[in-house]
Amino acid sequence: MRLHEYQAKQVFADAGIPTPASQLAETVDEAVDAAEEIGYPVAIKAQVHVGGRGKAGGIKLVESKEEAREAAEDIIGMDLKGYHVSKVLVEEAVDFVNELYVGVTMDRNEGRPVAMVSTKGGVNIEEVAEEDPDAIAREHIDPAFGMHPFQARKVVYEAGVDREVANDVASVLTTLYQLWDDRDGADTEINPLMITADDEVIAADAVMNIDGDALFRQPEIAEMGEEAAEGDELEQKADEYGFDYVRLDGNVGIIGNGAGLVMTTLDLVDYYGGEPANFLDVGGGAKADRIANALDMVFSDDNVDSVVFNIFGGITRGDEVANGINQALEQFDEIPKPVTVRLAGTNAEEGMEILNEDLVTVEHTLEDAVQRAVEYAKEVEA
């Protein structure tokens, strides 16, 4: 479960991490009033679960009442990468001299949490990891003992953080790990962690993703999750249909049965040059109506340009899946997005025969299906 920036900052601030003065606004007038109260300059930031908000026009720095009104009018109600913006965070602008990245996540290869620090903050950390992996210092943590103070200092110094602020950055990192542990986090990060000319350390952004299976013991976070889902029609649909669903930034929609199978499909989409638009697991024993609901969800995502189905029949029967796909697609006078299907396992051959190839493209291997879906998406982009 993902928290909005304003919610994550609330959690961080309550734990003692410095954050800029800010107010949440749902109307243009509320945004202007908040800016006047905080004092200019301020940043007006769309509260949606997407990266690259600034480049997409979802974050604007303003220095007057007139600019604040104009920015709020532009951002509130806009469609940002398929998300409707209903709230903005009006936040004190930070006069910074340096930007860092700090984060905690689970390293599944090592089977332990890992704390990360980089002096290349303010940019996509995944790109940094790919282009310059040595720019990110890492320290694995034994969850039985937690993060020792020396570990926080060690990873901060290895990242090359200036000595004047190193202890404060280590303190923020220690708190971030404690939140990750106490709140059943999947990921916690600050990007950027800004350093001011006065050597103050301020969290200018905040990310906190929670293990959804642990929400029963995190009631306060669970309440935040209900609020975070408001305004996101797709995530509300996922809850209604009972799907495991995560929205991503790409344009290849992915539907599969079983988390491992869906993750494999995501990896292959990336491998063949595409960008996944979502993680959607329909679960085992999926009947025709459930498959139809899955298609309805993916078709509703404006970012999706093509769809790939990857179904391996165990409990889920290939003929049931094929009937669901046919029933869903027959409702349309024109298919909104090209659909590629790969079936394997129980009753897969029967399913292949049932599929209406006037409505879908059928491939016999997962690799061929993914490549075809990526090709379709690229054709739409062109």
PDB file of N, CA and C in Angstrom, residues 64-154:
ATOM      1  N   SER A  64       4.247  34.406  -5.818  1.00  0.00           N
ATOM      2  CA  SER A  64       3.257  35.445  -5.552  1.00  0.00           C
ATOM      3  C   SER A  64       1.867  34.815  -5.514  1.00  0.00           C
ATOM      4  N   LYS A  65       0.906  35.605  -5.022  1.00  0.00           N
ATOM      5  CA  LYS A  65      -0.471  35.140  -4.939  1.00  0.00           C
ATOM      6  C   LYS A  65      -1.027  34.825  -6.320  1.00  0.00           C
ATOM      7  N   GLU A  66      -0.694  35.666  -7.292  1.00  0.00           N
ATOM      8  CA  GLU A  66      -1.186  35.455  -8.651  1.00  0.00           C
ATOM      9  C   GLU A  66      -0.618  34.165  -9.238  1.00  0.00           C
ATOM     10  N   GLU A  67       0.668  33.941  -9.028  1.00  0.00           N
ATOM     11  CA  GLU A  67       1.282  32.710  -9.533  1.00  0.00           C
ATOM     12  C   GLU A  67       0.715  31.484  -8.826  1.00  0.00           C
ATOM     13  N   ALA A  68       0.437  31.607  -7.529  1.00  0.00           N
ATOM     14  CA  ALA A  68      -0.130  30.489  -6.775  1.00  0.00           C
ATOM     15  C   ALA A  68      -1.503  30.120  -7.314  1.00  0.00           C
ATOM     16  N   ARG A  69      -2.318  31.116  -7.589  1.00  0.00           N
ATOM     17  CA  ARG A  69      -3.658  30.838  -8.130  1.00  0.00           C
ATOM     18  C   ARG A  69      -3.566  30.182  -9.507  1.00  0.00           C
ATOM     19  N   GLU A  70      -2.687  30.710 -10.342  1.00  0.00           N
ATOM     20  CA  GLU A  70      -2.539  30.148 -11.685  1.00  0.00           C
ATOM     21  C   GLU A  70      -2.043  28.696 -11.628  1.00  0.00           C
ATOM     22  N   ALA A  71      -1.064  28.426 -10.762  1.00  0.00           N
ATOM     23  CA  ALA A  71      -0.528  27.063 -10.650  1.00  0.00           C
ATOM     24  C   ALA A  71      -1.579  26.110 -10.106  1.00  0.00           C
ATOM     25  N   ALA A  72      -2.317  26.545  -9.076  1.00  0.00           N
ATOM     26  CA  ALA A  72      -3.346  25.681  -8.500  1.00  0.00           C
ATOM     27  C   ALA A  72      -4.437  25.383  -9.509  1.00  0.00           C
ATOM     28  N   GLU A  73      -4.812  26.391 -10.304  1.00  0.00           N
ATOM     29  CA  GLU A  73      -5.829  26.169 -11.345  1.00  0.00           C
ATOM     30  C   GLU A  73      -5.344  25.168 -12.384  1.00  0.00           C
ATOM     31  N   ASP A  74      -4.042  25.217 -12.693  1.00  0.00           N
ATOM     32  CA  ASP A  74      -3.486  24.288 -13.683  1.00  0.00           C
ATOM     33  C   ASP A  74      -3.422  22.854 -13.151  1.00  0.00           C
ATOM     34  N   ILE A  75      -3.053  22.715 -11.863  1.00  0.00           N
ATOM     35  CA  ILE A  75      -2.761  21.382 -11.326  1.00  0.00           C
ATOM     36  C   ILE A  75      -4.004  20.674 -10.801  1.00  0.00           C
ATOM     37  N   ILE A  76      -4.847  21.375 -10.030  1.00  0.00           N
ATOM     38  CA  ILE A  76      -6.046  20.731  -9.471  1.00  0.00           C
ATOM     39  C   ILE A  76      -7.017  20.407 -10.596  1.00  0.00           C
ATOM     40  N   GLY A  77      -7.355  19.148 -10.708  1.00  0.00           N
ATOM     41  CA  GLY A  77      -8.254  18.695 -11.763  1.00  0.00           C
ATOM     42  C   GLY A  77      -7.562  18.190 -13.008  1.00  0.00           C
ATOM     43  N   MET A  78      -6.229  18.342 -13.079  1.00  0.00           N
ATOM     44  CA  MET A  78      -5.514  17.878 -14.272  1.00  0.00           C
ATOM     45  C   MET A  78      -5.412  16.355 -14.292  1.00  0.00           C
ATOM     46  N   ASP A  79      -5.168  15.809 -15.459  1.00  0.00           N
ATOM     47  CA  ASP A  79      -4.874  14.386 -15.609  1.00  0.00           C
ATOM     48  C   ASP A  79      -3.366  14.249 -15.706  1.00  0.00           C
ATOM     49  N   LEU A  80      -2.779  13.576 -14.726  1.00  0.00           N
ATOM     50  CA  LEU A  80      -1.330  13.438 -14.657  1.00  0.00           C
ATOM     51  C   LEU A  80      -0.969  11.977 -14.833  1.00  0.00           C
ATOM     52  N   LYS A  81      -0.534  11.626 -16.031  1.00  0.00           N
ATOM     53  CA  LYS A  81      -0.161  10.247 -16.354  1.00  0.00           C
ATOM     54  C   LYS A  81      -1.289   9.273 -16.021  1.00  0.00           C
ATOM     55  N   GLY A  82      -2.521   9.690 -16.336  1.00  0.00           N
ATOM     56  CA  GLY A  82      -3.669   8.821 -16.116  1.00  0.00           C
ATOM     57  C   GLY A  82      -4.307   8.953 -14.758  1.00  0.00           C
ATOM     58  N   TYR A  83      -3.753   9.790 -13.880  1.00  0.00           N
ATOM     59  CA  TYR A  83      -4.306  10.004 -12.546  1.00  0.00           C
ATOM     60  C   TYR A  83      -4.993  11.371 -12.489  1.00  0.00           C
ATOM     61  N   HIS A  84      -6.184  11.403 -11.901  1.00  0.00           N
ATOM     62  CA  HIS A  84      -6.885  12.661 -11.689  1.00  0.00           C
ATOM     63  C   HIS A  84      -6.361  13.306 -10.412  1.00  0.00           C
ATOM     64  N   VAL A  85      -5.943  14.556 -10.511  1.00  0.00           N
ATOM     65  CA  VAL A  85      -5.388  15.266  -9.360  1.00  0.00           C
ATOM     66  C   VAL A  85      -6.522  15.979  -8.621  1.00  0.00           C
ATOM     67  N   SER A  86      -6.793  15.549  -7.410  1.00  0.00           N
ATOM     68  CA  SER A  86      -7.842  16.168  -6.600  1.00  0.00           C
ATOM     69  C   SER A  86      -7.290  16.928  -5.405  1.00  0.00           C
ATOM     70  N   LYS A  87      -5.992  16.729  -5.099  1.00  0.00           N
ATOM     71  CA  LYS A  87      -5.382  17.386  -3.948  1.00  0.00           C
ATOM     72  C   LYS A  87      -3.994  17.880  -4.340  1.00  0.00           C
ATOM     73  N   VAL A  88      -3.580  18.984  -3.712  1.00  0.00           N
ATOM     74  CA  VAL A  88      -2.207  19.460  -3.867  1.00  0.00           C
ATOM     75  C   VAL A  88      -1.624  19.719  -2.489  1.00  0.00           C
ATOM     76  N   LEU A  89      -0.319  19.581  -2.397  1.00  0.00           N
ATOM     77  CA  LEU A  89       0.405  19.941  -1.183  1.00  0.00           C
ATOM     78  C   LEU A  89       1.076  21.279  -1.438  1.00  0.00           C
ATOM     79  N   VAL A  90       0.724  22.271  -0.633  1.00  0.00           N
ATOM     80  CA  VAL A  90       1.358  23.584  -0.717  1.00  0.00           C
ATOM     81  C   VAL A  90       2.454  23.607   0.342  1.00  0.00           C
ATOM     82  N   GLU A  91       3.687  23.811  -0.116  1.00  0.00           N
ATOM     83  CA  GLU A  91       4.832  23.557   0.767  1.00  0.00           C
ATOM     84  C   GLU A  91       5.866  24.670   0.661  1.00  0.00           C
ATOM     85  N   GLU A  92       6.412  25.011   1.803  1.00  0.00           N
ATOM     86  CA  GLU A  92       7.494  25.993   1.852  1.00  0.00           C
ATOM     87  C   GLU A  92       8.649  25.553   0.955  1.00  0.00           C
ATOM     88  N   ALA A  93       9.112  26.450   0.099  1.00  0.00           N
ATOM     89  CA  ALA A  93      10.253  26.131  -0.762  1.00  0.00           C
ATOM     90  C   ALA A  93      11.527  26.101   0.074  1.00  0.00           C
ATOM     91  N   VAL A  94      12.410  25.173  -0.257  1.00  0.00           N
ATOM     92  CA  VAL A  94      13.662  25.008   0.484  1.00  0.00           C
ATOM     93  C   VAL A  94      14.808  25.575  -0.345  1.00  0.00           C
ATOM     94  N   ASP A  95      15.557  26.495   0.241  1.00  0.00           N
ATOM     95  CA  ASP A  95      16.739  27.057  -0.402  1.00  0.00           C
ATOM     96  C   ASP A  95      17.909  26.121  -0.095  1.00  0.00           C
ATOM     97  N   PHE A  96      18.261  25.283  -1.037  1.00  0.00           N
ATOM     98  CA  PHE A  96      19.228  24.218  -0.768  1.00  0.00           C
ATOM     99  C   PHE A  96      20.526  24.417  -1.531  1.00  0.00           C
ATOM    100  N   VAL A  97      21.569  23.767  -1.040  1.00  0.00           N
ATOM    101  CA  VAL A  97      22.865  23.779  -1.721  1.00  0.00           C
ATOM    102  C   VAL A  97      23.269  22.383  -2.174  1.00  0.00           C
ATOM    103  N   ASN A  98      22.553  21.369  -1.683  1.00  0.00           N
ATOM    104  CA  ASN A  98      22.889  19.995  -2.061  1.00  0.00           C
ATOM    105  C   ASN A  98      21.658  19.112  -1.881  1.00  0.00           C
ATOM    106  N   GLU A  99      21.606  18.029  -2.666  1.00  0.00           N
ATOM    107  CA  GLU A  99      20.494  17.090  -2.587  1.00  0.00           C
ATOM    108  C   GLU A  99      21.035  15.672  -2.431  1.00  0.00           C
ATOM    109  N   LEU A 100      20.495  14.949  -1.466  1.00  0.00           N
ATOM    110  CA  LEU A 100      20.903  13.573  -1.216  1.00  0.00           C
ATOM    111  C   LEU A 100      19.726  12.629  -1.431  1.00  0.00           C
ATOM    112  N   TYR A 101      20.049  11.353  -1.498  1.00  0.00           N
ATOM    113  CA  TYR A 101      19.035  10.291  -1.481  1.00  0.00           C
ATOM    114  C   TYR A 101      19.312   9.409  -0.270  1.00  0.00           C
ATOM    115  N   VAL A 102      18.262   9.104   0.502  1.00  0.00           N
ATOM    116  CA  VAL A 102      18.374   8.102   1.565  1.00  0.00           C
ATOM    117  C   VAL A 102      17.146   7.201   1.478  1.00  0.00           C
ATOM    118  N   GLY A 103      17.330   5.917   1.697  1.00  0.00           N
ATOM    119  CA  GLY A 103      16.207   5.001   1.601  1.00  0.00           C
ATOM    120  C   GLY A 103      16.482   3.669   2.275  1.00  0.00           C
ATOM    121  N   VAL A 104      15.415   2.964   2.565  1.00  0.00           N
ATOM    122  CA  VAL A 104      15.494   1.618   3.143  1.00  0.00           C
ATOM    123  C   VAL A 104      14.508   0.735   2.402  1.00  0.00           C
ATOM    124  N   THR A 105      14.961  -0.435   1.994  1.00  0.00           N
ATOM    125  CA  THR A 105      14.090  -1.401   1.337  1.00  0.00           C
ATOM    126  C   THR A 105      14.583  -2.803   1.671  1.00  0.00           C
ATOM    127  N   MET A 106      13.897  -3.800   1.137  1.00  0.00           N
ATOM    128  CA  MET A 106      14.314  -5.189   1.347  1.00  0.00           C
ATOM    129  C   MET A 106      15.145  -5.656   0.157  1.00  0.00           C
ATOM    130  N   ASP A 107      16.331  -6.129   0.430  1.00  0.00           N
ATOM    131  CA  ASP A 107      17.165  -6.749  -0.598  1.00  0.00           C
ATOM    132  C   ASP A 107      16.822  -8.234  -0.609  1.00  0.00           C
ATOM    133  N   ARG A 108      16.030  -8.646  -1.576  1.00  0.00           N
ATOM    134  CA  ARG A 108      15.538 -10.025  -1.588  1.00  0.00           C
ATOM    135  C   ARG A 108      16.632 -11.018  -1.963  1.00  0.00           C
ATOM    136  N   ASN A 109      17.657 -10.554  -2.656  1.00  0.00           N
ATOM    137  CA  ASN A 109      18.782 -11.445  -2.950  1.00  0.00           C
ATOM    138  C   ASN A 109      19.551 -11.810  -1.689  1.00  0.00           C
ATOM    139  N   GLU A 110      19.663 -10.836  -0.778  1.00  0.00           N
ATOM    140  CA  GLU A 110      20.389 -11.069   0.470  1.00  0.00           C
ATOM    141  C   GLU A 110      19.479 -11.549   1.586  1.00  0.00           C
ATOM    142  N   GLY A 111      18.174 -11.352   1.423  1.00  0.00           N
ATOM    143  CA  GLY A 111      17.230 -11.731   2.466  1.00  0.00           C
ATOM    144  C   GLY A 111      17.298 -10.840   3.685  1.00  0.00           C
ATOM    145  N   ARG A 112      17.757  -9.595   3.498  1.00  0.00           N
ATOM    146  CA  ARG A 112      17.884  -8.651   4.603  1.00  0.00           C
ATOM    147  C   ARG A 112      17.541  -7.252   4.112  1.00  0.00           C
ATOM    148  N   PRO A 113      17.086  -6.387   5.023  1.00  0.00           N
ATOM    149  CA  PRO A 113      16.878  -4.990   4.622  1.00  0.00           C
ATOM    150  C   PRO A 113      18.206  -4.319   4.320  1.00  0.00           C
ATOM    151  N   VAL A 114      18.152  -3.307   3.456  1.00  0.00           N
ATOM    152  CA  VAL A 114      19.357  -2.581   3.082  1.00  0.00           C
ATOM    153  C   VAL A 114      19.072  -1.084   3.169  1.00  0.00           C
ATOM    154  N   ALA A 115      19.997  -0.361   3.787  1.00  0.00           N
ATOM    155  CA  ALA A 115      19.938   1.099   3.838  1.00  0.00           C
ATOM    156  C   ALA A 115      20.826   1.646   2.731  1.00  0.00           C
ATOM    157  N   MET A 116      20.339   2.689   2.050  1.00  0.00           N
ATOM    158  CA  MET A 116      21.067   3.238   0.907  1.00  0.00           C
ATOM    159  C   MET A 116      21.183   4.747   1.036  1.00  0.00           C
ATOM    160  N   VAL A 117      22.352   5.269   0.640  1.00  0.00           N
ATOM    161  CA  VAL A 117      22.604   6.707   0.658  1.00  0.00           C
ATOM    162  C   VAL A 117      23.354   7.066  -0.616  1.00  0.00           C
ATOM    163  N   SER A 118      22.992   8.201  -1.208  1.00  0.00           N
ATOM    164  CA  SER A 118      23.697   8.680  -2.392  1.00  0.00           C
ATOM    165  C   SER A 118      23.730  10.204  -2.383  1.00  0.00           C
ATOM    166  N   THR A 119      24.831  10.767  -2.882  1.00  0.00           N
ATOM    167  CA  THR A 119      24.908  12.217  -3.042  1.00  0.00           C
ATOM    168  C   THR A 119      24.239  12.667  -4.335  1.00  0.00           C
ATOM    169  N   LYS A 120      23.754  11.708  -5.127  1.00  0.00           N
ATOM    170  CA  LYS A 120      23.027  12.040  -6.358  1.00  0.00           C
ATOM    171  C   LYS A 120      21.535  12.005  -6.081  1.00  0.00           C
ATOM    172  N   GLY A 121      21.075  12.921  -5.238  1.00  0.00           N
ATOM    173  CA  GLY A 121      19.655  13.005  -4.925  1.00  0.00           C
ATOM    174  C   GLY A 121      18.932  13.912  -5.900  1.00  0.00           C
ATOM    175  N   GLY A 122      17.608  13.870  -5.835  1.00  0.00           N
ATOM    176  CA  GLY A 122      16.801  14.730  -6.697  1.00  0.00           C
ATOM    177  C   GLY A 122      16.595  14.211  -8.094  1.00  0.00           C
ATOM    178  N   VAL A 123      17.123  13.024  -8.396  1.00  0.00           N
ATOM    179  CA  VAL A 123      16.920  12.398  -9.704  1.00  0.00           C
ATOM    180  C   VAL A 123      16.418  10.982  -9.480  1.00  0.00           C
ATOM    181  N   ASN A 124      16.005  10.329 -10.561  1.00  0.00           N
ATOM    182  CA  ASN A 124      15.498   8.964 -10.472  1.00  0.00           C
ATOM    183  C   ASN A 124      16.602   8.032  -9.977  1.00  0.00           C
ATOM    184  N   ILE A 125      16.425   7.478  -8.789  1.00  0.00           N
ATOM    185  CA  ILE A 125      17.480   6.660  -8.192  1.00  0.00           C
ATOM    186  C   ILE A 125      17.680   5.360  -8.964  1.00  0.00           C
ATOM    187  N   GLU A 126      16.639   4.872  -9.645  1.00  0.00           N
ATOM    188  CA  GLU A 126      16.801   3.667 -10.463  1.00  0.00           C
ATOM    189  C   GLU A 126      17.774   3.931 -11.613  1.00  0.00           C
ATOM    190  N   GLU A 127      17.712   5.134 -12.183  1.00  0.00           N
ATOM    191  CA  GLU A 127      18.640   5.480 -13.253  1.00  0.00           C
ATOM    192  C   GLU A 127      20.070   5.579 -12.714  1.00  0.00           C
ATOM    193  N   VAL A 128      20.211   6.138 -11.519  1.00  0.00           N
ATOM    194  CA  VAL A 128      21.541   6.211 -10.902  1.00  0.00           C
ATOM    195  C   VAL A 128      22.090   4.806 -10.682  1.00  0.00           C
ATOM    196  N   ALA A 129      21.240   3.902 -10.184  1.00  0.00           N
ATOM    197  CA  ALA A 129      21.677   2.530  -9.913  1.00  0.00           C
ATOM    198  C   ALA A 129      22.132   1.828 -11.187  1.00  0.00           C
ATOM    199  N   GLU A 130      21.483   2.165 -12.305  1.00  0.00           N
ATOM    200  CA  GLU A 130      21.835   1.516 -13.571  1.00  0.00           C
ATOM    201  C   GLU A 130      23.066   2.143 -14.205  1.00  0.00           C
ATOM    202  N   GLU A 131      23.149   3.471 -14.168  1.00  0.00           N
ATOM    203  CA  GLU A 131      24.218   4.166 -14.877  1.00  0.00           C
ATOM    204  C   GLU A 131      25.479   4.317 -14.040  1.00  0.00           C
ATOM    205  N   ASP A 132      25.337   4.456 -12.723  1.00  0.00           N
ATOM    206  CA  ASP A 132      26.503   4.676 -11.862  1.00  0.00           C
ATOM    207  C   ASP A 132      26.264   4.000 -10.511  1.00  0.00           C
ATOM    208  N   PRO A 133      26.261   2.665 -10.483  1.00  0.00           N
ATOM    209  CA  PRO A 133      25.912   1.943  -9.251  1.00  0.00           C
ATOM    210  C   PRO A 133      26.815   2.265  -8.075  1.00  0.00           C
ATOM    211  N   ASP A 134      28.070   2.655  -8.354  1.00  0.00           N
ATOM    212  CA  ASP A 134      28.985   2.978  -7.254  1.00  0.00           C
ATOM    213  C   ASP A 134      28.605   4.276  -6.549  1.00  0.00           C
ATOM    214  N   ALA A 135      27.687   5.039  -7.128  1.00  0.00           N
ATOM    215  CA  ALA A 135      27.264   6.300  -6.514  1.00  0.00           C
ATOM    216  C   ALA A 135      26.286   6.071  -5.364  1.00  0.00           C
ATOM    217  N   ILE A 136      25.867   4.823  -5.173  1.00  0.00           N
ATOM    218  CA  ILE A 136      24.949   4.496  -4.085  1.00  0.00           C
ATOM    219  C   ILE A 136      25.673   3.614  -3.079  1.00  0.00           C
ATOM    220  N   ALA A 137      25.826   4.115  -1.849  1.00  0.00           N
ATOM    221  CA  ALA A 137      26.419   3.313  -0.769  1.00  0.00           C
ATOM    222  C   ALA A 137      25.327   2.484  -0.113  1.00  0.00           C
ATOM    223  N   ARG A 138      25.649   1.256   0.238  1.00  0.00           N
ATOM    224  CA  ARG A 138      24.661   0.323   0.784  1.00  0.00           C
ATOM    225  C   ARG A 138      25.175  -0.312   2.072  1.00  0.00           C
ATOM    226  N   GLU A 139      24.245  -0.552   2.995  1.00  0.00           N
ATOM    227  CA  GLU A 139      24.585  -1.235   4.242  1.00  0.00           C
ATOM    228  C   GLU A 139      23.444  -2.184   4.606  1.00  0.00           C
ATOM    229  N   HIS A 140      23.731  -3.494   4.627  1.00  0.00           N
ATOM    230  CA  HIS A 140      22.712  -4.463   4.992  1.00  0.00           C
ATOM    231  C   HIS A 140      22.562  -4.535   6.514  1.00  0.00           C
ATOM    232  N   ILE A 141      21.354  -4.795   6.943  1.00  0.00           N
ATOM    233  CA  ILE A 141      21.013  -4.712   8.360  1.00  0.00           C
ATOM    234  C   ILE A 141      20.441  -6.050   8.816  1.00  0.00           C
ATOM    235  N   ASP A 142      20.882  -6.506   9.955  1.00  0.00           N
ATOM    236  CA  ASP A 142      20.304  -7.705  10.559  1.00  0.00           C
ATOM    237  C   ASP A 142      19.024  -7.294  11.288  1.00  0.00           C
ATOM    238  N   PRO A 143      17.861  -7.751  10.815  1.00  0.00           N
ATOM    239  CA  PRO A 143      16.604  -7.295  11.433  1.00  0.00           C
ATOM    240  C   PRO A 143      16.444  -7.716  12.887  1.00  0.00           C
ATOM    241  N   ALA A 144      17.199  -8.721  13.309  1.00  0.00           N
ATOM    242  CA  ALA A 144      17.108  -9.148  14.703  1.00  0.00           C
ATOM    243  C   ALA A 144      17.691  -8.100  15.654  1.00  0.00           C
ATOM    244  N   PHE A 145      18.614  -7.288  15.144  1.00  0.00           N
ATOM    245  CA  PHE A 145      19.275  -6.297  15.996  1.00  0.00           C
ATOM    246  C   PHE A 145      18.970  -4.860  15.584  1.00  0.00           C
ATOM    247  N   GLY A 146      18.436  -4.684  14.374  1.00  0.00           N
ATOM    248  CA  GLY A 146      18.161  -3.334  13.907  1.00  0.00           C
ATOM    249  C   GLY A 146      19.414  -2.632  13.419  1.00  0.00           C
ATOM    250  N   MET A 147      19.242  -1.377  13.049  1.00  0.00           N
ATOM    251  CA  MET A 147      20.387  -0.616  12.547  1.00  0.00           C
ATOM    252  C   MET A 147      21.197  -0.042  13.713  1.00  0.00           C
ATOM    253  N   HIS A 148      22.454  -0.441  13.798  1.00  0.00           N
ATOM    254  CA  HIS A 148      23.350   0.114  14.806  1.00  0.00           C
ATOM    255  C   HIS A 148      23.790   1.520  14.388  1.00  0.00           C
ATOM    256  N   PRO A 149      24.065   2.406  15.322  1.00  0.00           N
ATOM    257  CA  PRO A 149      24.516   3.755  14.973  1.00  0.00           C
ATOM    258  C   PRO A 149      25.748   3.756  14.072  1.00  0.00           C
ATOM    259  N   PHE A 150      26.671   2.818  14.316  1.00  0.00           N
ATOM    260  CA  PHE A 150      27.884   2.812  13.500  1.00  0.00           C
ATOM    261  C   PHE A 150      27.572   2.458  12.047  1.00  0.00           C
ATOM    262  N   GLN A 151      26.510   1.653  11.816  1.00  0.00           N
ATOM    263  CA  GLN A 151      26.145   1.307  10.444  1.00  0.00           C
ATOM    264  C   GLN A 151      25.614   2.522   9.693  1.00  0.00           C
ATOM    265  N   ALA A 152      24.798   3.316  10.384  1.00  0.00           N
ATOM    266  CA  ALA A 152      24.268   4.529   9.756  1.00  0.00           C
ATOM    267  C   ALA A 152      25.410   5.482   9.407  1.00  0.00           C
ATOM    268  N   ARG A 153      26.351   5.679  10.346  1.00  0.00           N
ATOM    269  CA  ARG A 153      27.481   6.564  10.074  1.00  0.00           C
ATOM    270  C   ARG A 153      28.341   6.015   8.939  1.00  0.00           C
ATOM    271  N   LYS A 154      28.541   4.718   8.927  1.00  0.00           N
ATOM    272  CA  LYS A 154      29.402   4.077   7.918  1.00  0.00           C
ATOM    273  C   LYS A 154      28.860   4.297   6.511  1.00  0.00           C
TER     274      LYS A 154
END
